[in-house]
Amino acid sequence: MIHDVVTPAHPAIAIADERASHAGARDTLLDQAFGPERVRKTSERLREGRLPAEGLALVALSGERLVGTIRLWPVALGPGRPGLLLGPVAVDAGLRSAGIGGRLIGEALGRAATHGHKAVILVGDEPYYRRFGFSRDGMDRLWLPGPVDRARFLGLALAPGALDGAHGLVSATGAAAPRWQDRDGLFRARAAA
């Protein structure tokens, strides 16, 4: 599925499903946006060795050039409570004020709801993510597998009450990545060390 995003500087930015051919450009964009330390973040423990949720890995393209990325990942929000982890979201530095990140987030959340997902969590800036409905509500009894600034640990109920009573460790679920993808992730983590 492809949607065009019109911005003042770029008349046609397409939002599309991520493809395997986007991997190199996606990693370069993430390294530019977050630096090599990104592989050490707690949220990365929930992503490593896993594939993103089906239909919830998107890119923004300017022609053939990848200028934005977002992924959502299957997780358990404590025992027996499925959810999604949003992130990372990155946009080319020259286009960060063009609304592409917001469009990627809106498209990803819309698709998640359409696919029947009920809750999404993330670690990010509350003032930015508040406009999409994310808040600290319902997050006080959940924890991540590593350190996190609790003020940045946010959730969004896509269905009424989806985060009510959520408690426990957030853990990775979903499909395992093919061995070559996992090995590349391990290589990047070692190179950053």
Coordinates of N, CA and C in Angstrom, one line a residue:
M1 N 0.8 -1.2 0.0 CA 0.0 0.0 0.0 C 0.9 1.2 0.0
I2 N 0.6 2.2 -0.9 CA 1.4 3.4 -0.9 C 0.5 4.6 -0.8
H3 N 0.8 5.6 0.0 CA 0.1 6.8 0.1 C 1.1 8.0 -0.1
D4 N 0.6 9.0 -0.9 CA 1.5 10.1 -1.1 C 1.3 11.2 0.0
V5 N 2.4 11.8 0.4 CA 2.4 12.8 1.4 C 2.9 14.1 0.7
V6 N 2.1 15.1 0.7 CA 2.5 16.4 0.1 C 3.1 17.3 1.2
T7 N 4.3 17.8 1.0 CA 4.9 18.7 1.9 C 5.4 19.9 1.0
P8 N 5.5 21.1 1.7 CA 5.9 22.2 0.9 C 7.2 22.0 0.1
A9 N 8.2 21.4 0.7 CA 9.5 21.3 0.1 C 9.6 20.1 -0.9
H10 N 8.7 19.1 -0.7 CA 8.7 17.9 -1.5 C 7.3 17.5 -1.9
P11 N 6.9 17.8 -3.1 CA 5.5 17.6 -3.5 C 5.0 16.2 -3.4
A12 N 5.9 15.2 -3.5 CA 5.4 13.8 -3.4 C 6.3 12.9 -2.6
I13 N 6.0 12.7 -1.4 CA 6.7 11.8 -0.5 C 5.7 10.6 -0.4
A14 N 6.2 9.4 -0.8 CA 5.3 8.2 -0.7 C 5.5 7.5 0.6
I15 N 4.5 7.1 1.2 CA 4.5 6.2 2.4 C 4.2 4.8 1.8
A16 N 5.2 3.9 2.1 CA 5.0 2.5 1.5 C 5.5 1.5 2.5
D17 N 5.1 0.2 2.2 CA 5.6 -0.9 3.0 C 7.1 -1.0 2.8
E18 N 7.8 -1.3 3.9 CA 9.2 -1.5 3.9 C 9.5 -2.8 3.1
R19 N 10.5 -2.8 2.3 CA 11.0 -4.0 1.6 C 12.4 -4.3 2.0
A20 N 12.8 -5.6 1.7 CA 14.2 -6.0 2.1 C 15.2 -5.1 1.4
S21 N 14.9 -4.5 0.2 CA 15.9 -3.7 -0.4 C 16.1 -2.3 0.3
H22 N 15.3 -2.0 1.2 CA 15.4 -0.8 2.0 C 16.4 -0.9 3.2
A23 N 16.8 -2.1 3.5 CA 17.6 -2.4 4.7 C 18.8 -1.5 4.9
G24 N 19.6 -1.4 3.9 CA 20.8 -0.6 4.0 C 20.6 0.9 4.2
A25 N 19.6 1.5 3.4 CA 19.3 2.9 3.6 C 18.6 3.1 4.9
R26 N 17.8 2.2 5.4 CA 17.1 2.3 6.7 C 18.2 2.4 7.8
D27 N 19.1 1.4 7.8 CA 20.2 1.4 8.8 C 21.0 2.7 8.8
T28 N 21.3 3.2 7.6 CA 22.1 4.4 7.5 C 21.3 5.6 8.1
L29 N 20.0 5.7 7.8 CA 19.1 6.7 8.3 C 19.1 6.7 9.8
L30 N 18.9 5.4 10.4 CA 18.8 5.3 11.8 C 20.2 5.7 12.5
D31 N 21.3 5.3 11.9 CA 22.6 5.7 12.4 C 22.8 7.2 12.4
Q32 N 22.3 7.9 11.3 CA 22.4 9.3 11.3 C 21.5 10.0 12.3
A33 N 20.3 9.4 12.5 CA 19.4 10.0 13.4 C 19.7 9.8 14.9
F34 N 20.2 8.6 15.2 CA 20.4 8.2 16.6 C 21.8 7.9 17.0
G35 N 22.7 7.7 16.0 CA 24.1 7.4 16.3 C 24.3 5.9 16.6
P36 N 25.5 5.5 16.7 CA 25.8 4.0 16.9 C 25.3 3.5 18.2
E37 N 25.1 4.4 19.2 CA 24.6 4.0 20.5 C 23.2 3.5 20.5
R38 N 22.5 3.6 19.4 CA 21.1 3.2 19.3 C 20.9 1.7 19.6
V39 N 21.9 0.9 19.3 CA 21.8 -0.5 19.5 C 22.0 -0.9 21.0
R40 N 22.3 0.1 21.9 CA 22.4 -0.2 23.3 C 21.2 0.2 24.1
K41 N 20.2 0.8 23.4 CA 19.0 1.2 24.2 C 18.2 0.0 24.6
T42 N 17.5 0.2 25.7 CA 16.6 -0.8 26.3 C 15.6 -1.3 25.3
S43 N 15.0 -0.4 24.5 CA 14.0 -0.8 23.5 C 14.6 -1.8 22.5
E44 N 15.8 -1.7 22.2 CA 16.5 -2.6 21.3 C 16.5 -4.0 21.8
R45 N 16.5 -4.2 23.1 CA 16.4 -5.6 23.6 C 15.1 -6.3 23.2
L46 N 14.0 -5.5 22.9 CA 12.7 -6.0 22.5 C 12.7 -6.3 21.0
R47 N 13.6 -5.7 20.3 CA 13.6 -5.8 18.8 C 14.6 -6.8 18.3
E48 N 15.8 -6.9 19.0 CA 16.8 -7.8 18.4 C 16.4 -9.2 18.2
G49 N 16.8 -9.7 17.1 CA 16.5 -11.1 16.8 C 15.0 -11.4 16.3
R50 N 14.2 -10.3 16.2 CA 12.8 -10.4 15.8 C 12.5 -9.7 14.5
L51 N 11.4 -10.0 13.9 CA 10.8 -9.3 12.8 C 9.8 -8.3 13.3
P52 N 9.6 -7.2 12.6 CA 8.5 -6.3 13.0 C 7.2 -6.9 12.7
A53 N 6.2 -6.4 13.3 CA 4.8 -6.9 13.2 C 4.4 -6.9 11.7
E54 N 3.7 -7.9 11.3 CA 3.2 -8.0 9.9 C 2.5 -6.8 9.4
G55 N 3.0 -6.2 8.3 CA 2.3 -5.0 7.7 C 2.5 -3.7 8.5
L56 N 3.5 -3.7 9.4 CA 3.7 -2.5 10.3 C 5.1 -2.0 10.3
A57 N 5.8 -2.2 9.1 CA 7.1 -1.6 8.9 C 6.9 -0.8 7.6
L58 N 7.1 0.5 7.8 CA 6.8 1.5 6.7 C 8.0 2.4 6.5
V59 N 8.1 2.9 5.2 CA 9.1 3.8 4.9 C 8.5 5.0 4.2
A60 N 9.2 6.1 4.2 CA 8.8 7.3 3.4 C 9.8 7.4 2.3
L61 N 9.4 7.6 1.1 CA 10.3 7.6 -0.1 C 10.1 8.9 -0.8
S62 N 11.2 9.6 -1.2 CA 11.2 10.7 -2.1 C 11.8 10.2 -3.4
G63 N 11.0 9.8 -4.3 CA 11.4 9.1 -5.5 C 11.8 7.7 -5.1
E64 N 13.1 7.4 -5.3 CA 13.6 6.1 -4.9 C 14.4 6.2 -3.5
R65 N 14.6 7.4 -3.0 CA 15.4 7.7 -1.8 C 14.6 7.5 -0.6
L66 N 15.1 6.7 0.3 CA 14.4 6.5 1.6 C 14.7 7.7 2.5
V67 N 13.6 8.3 3.0 CA 13.7 9.5 3.8 C 13.1 9.4 5.1
G68 N 12.4 8.3 5.4 CA 11.8 8.1 6.7 C 11.5 6.6 6.9
T69 N 11.4 6.2 8.2 CA 11.2 4.8 8.6 C 10.4 4.8 9.9
I70 N 9.6 3.7 10.0 CA 8.9 3.4 11.3 C 8.6 1.9 11.3
R71 N 8.7 1.4 12.5 CA 8.3 -0.1 12.7 C 7.6 -0.2 14.0
L72 N 6.7 -1.2 14.0 CA 6.0 -1.6 15.2 C 6.4 -3.1 15.4
W73 N 6.6 -3.5 16.7 CA 7.1 -4.8 17.0 C 6.1 -5.5 18.0
P74 N 5.8 -6.8 17.8 CA 5.0 -7.5 18.7 C 5.7 -7.6 20.1
V75 N 5.0 -7.3 21.2 CA 5.4 -7.5 22.5 C 4.3 -8.0 23.4
A76 N 4.7 -8.5 24.6 CA 3.7 -8.8 25.6 C 3.8 -7.8 26.7
L77 N 2.6 -7.2 27.0 CA 2.6 -6.1 28.0 C 2.3 -6.8 29.4
G78 N 3.2 -7.6 29.9 CA 2.9 -8.4 31.0 C 2.3 -9.7 30.6
P79 N 2.0 -10.6 31.5 CA 1.5 -11.9 31.2 C 0.2 -11.9 30.4
G80 N 0.2 -12.5 29.2 CA -1.1 -12.7 28.4 C -1.7 -11.5 27.8
R81 N -0.9 -10.4 27.7 CA -1.5 -9.2 27.2 C -0.7 -8.7 26.0
P82 N -1.1 -9.0 24.7 CA -0.4 -8.6 23.6 C -0.4 -7.1 23.3
G83 N 0.6 -6.6 22.8 CA 0.7 -5.2 22.4 C 1.8 -5.0 21.3
L84 N 2.1 -3.8 21.0 CA 3.1 -3.4 20.1 C 4.0 -2.4 20.7
L85 N 5.3 -2.4 20.3 CA 6.3 -1.4 20.6 C 6.5 -0.6 19.3
L86 N 6.4 0.7 19.4 CA 6.6 1.6 18.3 C 8.0 2.1 18.3
G87 N 8.7 2.0 17.2 CA 10.0 2.6 17.1 C 11.0 1.7 16.5
P88 N 12.1 2.2 16.1 CA 12.3 3.7 16.1 C 11.7 4.3 14.9
V89 N 11.4 5.6 15.0 CA 10.9 6.5 14.0 C 12.1 7.4 13.6
A90 N 12.4 7.5 12.3 CA 13.5 8.4 11.9 C 13.1 9.1 10.6
V91 N 13.5 10.3 10.4 CA 13.3 11.1 9.2 C 14.6 11.8 8.8
D92 N 14.9 11.8 7.5 CA 16.0 12.5 7.0 C 16.1 13.9 7.6
A93 N 17.4 14.3 8.1 CA 17.6 15.5 8.8 C 17.0 16.7 8.0
G94 N 17.2 16.7 6.7 CA 16.7 17.9 5.9 C 15.2 18.0 5.8
L95 N 14.5 16.9 6.2 CA 13.0 16.9 6.1 C 12.3 16.8 7.4
R96 N 13.0 17.0 8.5 CA 12.3 16.8 9.8 C 11.2 17.7 10.2
S97 N 11.1 18.8 9.6 CA 9.9 19.7 9.9 C 8.9 19.6 8.8
A98 N 8.9 18.6 7.9 CA 8.0 18.5 6.8 C 6.7 17.7 7.2
G99 N 6.6 17.2 8.4 CA 5.4 16.4 8.8 C 5.5 14.9 8.4
I100 N 6.6 14.5 7.9 CA 6.8 13.1 7.5 C 6.7 12.1 8.7
G101 N 7.3 12.5 9.8 CA 7.3 11.6 11.0 C 5.9 11.4 11.5
G102 N 5.1 12.5 11.5 CA 3.7 12.5 11.9 C 2.9 11.6 11.0
R103 N 3.1 11.7 9.7 CA 2.4 10.9 8.8 C 2.7 9.4 8.9
L104 N 4.0 9.1 9.1 CA 4.4 7.7 9.3 C 3.7 7.2 10.6
I105 N 3.7 7.9 11.7 CA 3.1 7.5 12.9 C 1.6 7.3 12.7
G106 N 1.0 8.3 12.1 CA -0.5 8.1 11.9 C -0.8 6.9 11.1
E107 N -0.1 6.7 10.0 CA -0.3 5.6 9.1 C -0.1 4.3 9.9
A108 N 1.0 4.2 10.6 CA 1.3 3.0 11.4 C 0.2 2.7 12.4
L109 N -0.2 3.7 13.2 CA -1.2 3.5 14.2 C -2.6 3.1 13.6
G110 N -2.9 3.7 12.5 CA -4.1 3.4 11.8 C -4.1 1.9 11.3
R111 N -3.0 1.5 10.7 CA -2.9 0.1 10.3 C -2.9 -0.9 11.5
A112 N -2.3 -0.5 12.6 CA -2.3 -1.4 13.8 C -3.7 -1.6 14.3
A113 N -4.5 -0.5 14.3 CA -5.9 -0.6 14.8 C -6.7 -1.5 13.8
T114 N -6.5 -1.3 12.5 CA -7.2 -2.0 11.5 C -6.9 -3.5 11.6
H115 N -5.6 -3.8 12.0 CA -5.2 -5.2 12.1 C -5.7 -5.8 13.5
G116 N -6.4 -5.1 14.3 CA -6.9 -5.6 15.5 C -6.0 -5.4 16.7
H117 N -4.9 -4.7 16.6 CA -4.0 -4.5 17.8 C -4.7 -3.6 18.7
K118 N -4.5 -3.8 20.0 CA -5.3 -3.0 21.0 C -4.5 -2.0 21.8
A119 N -3.1 -2.1 21.8 CA -2.3 -1.2 22.6 C -0.9 -1.1 22.0
V120 N -0.4 0.1 22.1 CA 1.0 0.4 21.6 C 1.7 1.2 22.7
I121 N 3.0 0.8 22.9 CA 3.9 1.5 23.8 C 5.1 2.0 23.1
L122 N 5.8 2.9 23.7 CA 7.0 3.4 23.2 C 7.8 4.1 24.3
V123 N 9.1 4.4 24.0 CA 9.9 5.2 24.8 C 10.3 6.5 23.9
G124 N 9.8 7.6 24.3 CA 10.0 8.8 23.5 C 9.5 10.1 24.2
D125 N 9.6 11.2 23.5 CA 9.3 12.5 24.1 C 7.8 12.7 24.2
E126 N 7.3 12.8 25.4 CA 5.9 12.9 25.7 C 5.3 14.1 25.0
P127 N 5.9 15.3 24.9 CA 5.3 16.4 24.2 C 5.1 16.1 22.8
Y128 N 5.9 15.4 22.1 CA 5.8 15.1 20.7 C 4.7 14.0 20.5
Y129 N 4.7 12.9 21.3 CA 3.8 11.8 21.1 C 2.4 12.0 21.7
R130 N 2.3 13.0 22.5 CA 0.9 13.4 23.1 C -0.1 13.6 22.0
R131 N 0.3 14.3 20.9 CA -0.7 14.6 19.8 C -1.3 13.4 19.2
F132 N -0.6 12.2 19.3 CA -1.1 11.0 18.8 C -1.9 10.2 19.8
G133 N -2.0 10.7 21.0 CA -2.8 10.1 22.1 C -1.9 9.3 23.1
F134 N -0.6 9.3 23.0 CA 0.2 8.6 23.9 C 0.3 9.4 25.3
S135 N 0.4 8.6 26.4 CA 0.5 9.2 27.7 C 1.1 8.2 28.6
R136 N 1.3 8.6 29.9 CA 1.8 7.8 30.9 C 0.6 6.9 31.5
D137 N -0.6 7.2 31.2 CA -1.8 6.5 31.8 C -1.6 5.0 31.5
G138 N -1.8 4.2 32.6 CA -1.7 2.8 32.5 C -0.3 2.2 32.3
M139 N 0.7 3.0 32.5 CA 2.1 2.5 32.3 C 2.8 2.2 33.6
D140 N 2.2 2.7 34.7 CA 3.0 2.6 36.0 C 3.3 1.2 36.5
R141 N 2.6 0.2 36.1 CA 2.9 -1.2 36.6 C 3.6 -2.0 35.5
L142 N 4.0 -1.4 34.4 CA 4.8 -2.1 33.4 C 6.2 -1.7 33.5
W143 N 7.2 -2.6 33.2 CA 8.6 -2.2 33.1 C 9.2 -2.9 31.9
L144 N 10.4 -2.3 31.6 CA 11.1 -2.8 30.4 C 12.3 -3.6 30.9
P145 N 12.9 -4.4 30.0 CA 14.1 -5.3 30.4 C 15.4 -4.5 30.4
G146 N 15.4 -3.4 31.1 CA 16.6 -2.5 31.2 C 16.2 -1.1 31.7
P147 N 17.1 -0.3 31.9 CA 16.8 1.1 32.4 C 16.0 1.9 31.4
V148 N 15.1 2.7 31.9 CA 14.3 3.6 31.0 C 13.9 4.8 31.9
D149 N 13.9 6.0 31.3 CA 13.3 7.2 32.0 C 11.8 7.0 32.0
R150 N 11.2 6.8 33.1 CA 9.8 6.5 33.3 C 8.9 7.6 32.6
A151 N 9.4 8.9 32.6 CA 8.6 10.0 32.0 C 8.5 9.8 30.5
R152 N 9.4 9.0 29.9 CA 9.4 8.8 28.5 C 8.7 7.4 28.1
F153 N 8.3 6.7 29.1 CA 7.7 5.4 28.8 C 6.2 5.6 28.7
L154 N 5.7 5.6 27.4 CA 4.3 6.0 27.1 C 3.5 4.9 26.5
G155 N 2.2 5.0 26.6 CA 1.3 4.0 26.0 C 0.1 4.7 25.3
L156 N -0.5 3.9 24.4 CA -1.7 4.3 23.7 C -2.7 3.1 23.6
A157 N -3.9 3.3 24.1 CA -4.9 2.2 24.0 C -5.6 2.5 22.7
L158 N -5.5 1.5 21.8 CA -6.2 1.6 20.5 C -7.6 1.1 20.6
A159 N -7.9 0.4 21.7 CA -9.2 -0.1 22.1 C -9.5 0.4 23.5
P160 N -10.7 0.8 23.8 CA -11.0 1.2 25.2 C -10.6 0.2 26.2
G161 N -9.8 0.8 27.2 CA -9.4 -0.1 28.4 C -8.2 -1.0 28.1
A162 N -7.6 -0.9 26.9 CA -6.6 -1.9 26.5 C -5.4 -1.9 27.5
L163 N -5.1 -0.8 28.2 CA -4.0 -0.8 29.1 C -4.4 -0.8 30.6
D164 N -5.7 -0.9 30.8 CA -6.3 -1.0 32.2 C -5.7 -2.3 32.8
G165 N -5.1 -2.1 34.0 CA -4.6 -3.3 34.7 C -3.4 -3.9 34.1
A166 N -2.8 -3.4 33.1 CA -1.5 -3.9 32.6 C -0.4 -3.9 33.6
H167 N 0.2 -5.0 33.8 CA 1.3 -5.1 34.8 C 2.3 -6.2 34.4
G168 N 3.6 -5.9 34.7 CA 4.6 -6.9 34.5 C 5.7 -6.5 33.5
L169 N 6.5 -7.4 33.2 CA 7.6 -7.1 32.3 C 7.2 -7.1 30.8
V170 N 7.5 -6.1 30.1 CA 7.3 -6.1 28.7 C 8.3 -7.0 28.0
S171 N 7.9 -8.0 27.2 CA 8.8 -8.9 26.6 C 8.5 -9.1 25.1
A172 N 9.6 -9.5 24.4 CA 9.5 -9.6 23.0 C 8.6 -10.9 22.6
T173 N 7.8 -10.7 21.6 CA 7.1 -11.9 21.0 C 7.2 -11.8 19.5
G174 N 6.4 -12.5 18.8 CA 6.5 -12.4 17.4 C 7.5 -13.3 16.7
A175 N 7.7 -13.2 15.4 CA 8.5 -14.1 14.6 C 10.0 -13.7 14.8
A176 N 10.8 -14.8 14.8 CA 12.2 -14.6 14.9 C 12.7 -14.1 13.5
A177 N 13.7 -13.3 13.5 CA 14.4 -12.8 12.2 C 15.2 -14.0 11.7
P178 N 15.3 -14.0 10.4 CA 16.3 -15.0 9.8 C 17.7 -14.9 10.4
R179 N 18.4 -15.9 10.4 CA 19.7 -15.9 11.1 C 20.6 -14.8 10.5
W180 N 20.6 -14.6 9.2 CA 21.5 -13.6 8.7 C 21.2 -12.2 9.2
Q181 N 19.9 -11.9 9.4 CA 19.5 -10.6 9.9 C 20.0 -10.5 11.3
D182 N 19.8 -11.5 12.1 CA 20.2 -11.5 13.5 C 21.7 -11.4 13.6
R183 N 22.5 -12.1 12.8 CA 23.9 -12.0 12.8 C 24.4 -10.5 12.5
D184 N 23.7 -9.9 11.5 CA 24.1 -8.5 11.2 C 23.8 -7.6 12.4
G185 N 22.7 -7.8 13.1 CA 22.4 -7.0 14.3 C 23.5 -7.2 15.3
L186 N 23.9 -8.4 15.5 CA 25.0 -8.7 16.5 C 26.3 -8.0 16.0
F187 N 26.6 -8.1 14.7 CA 27.8 -7.4 14.2 C 27.7 -5.9 14.6
R188 N 26.6 -5.3 14.3 CA 26.5 -3.8 14.6 C 26.6 -3.6 16.1
A189 N 26.0 -4.4 16.9 CA 26.2 -4.2 18.4 C 27.6 -4.3 18.8
R190 N 28.3 -5.3 18.3 CA 29.8 -5.5 18.6 C 30.6 -4.3 18.1
A191 N 30.3 -3.8 16.9 CA 31.0 -2.7 16.4 C 30.8 -1.4 17.2
A192 N 29.7 -1.3 17.8 CA 29.4 -0.1 18.6 C 30.0 -0.2 20.0
A193 N 30.4 -1.4 20.4 CA 31.0 -1.6 21.7 C 32.4 -1.0 21.8

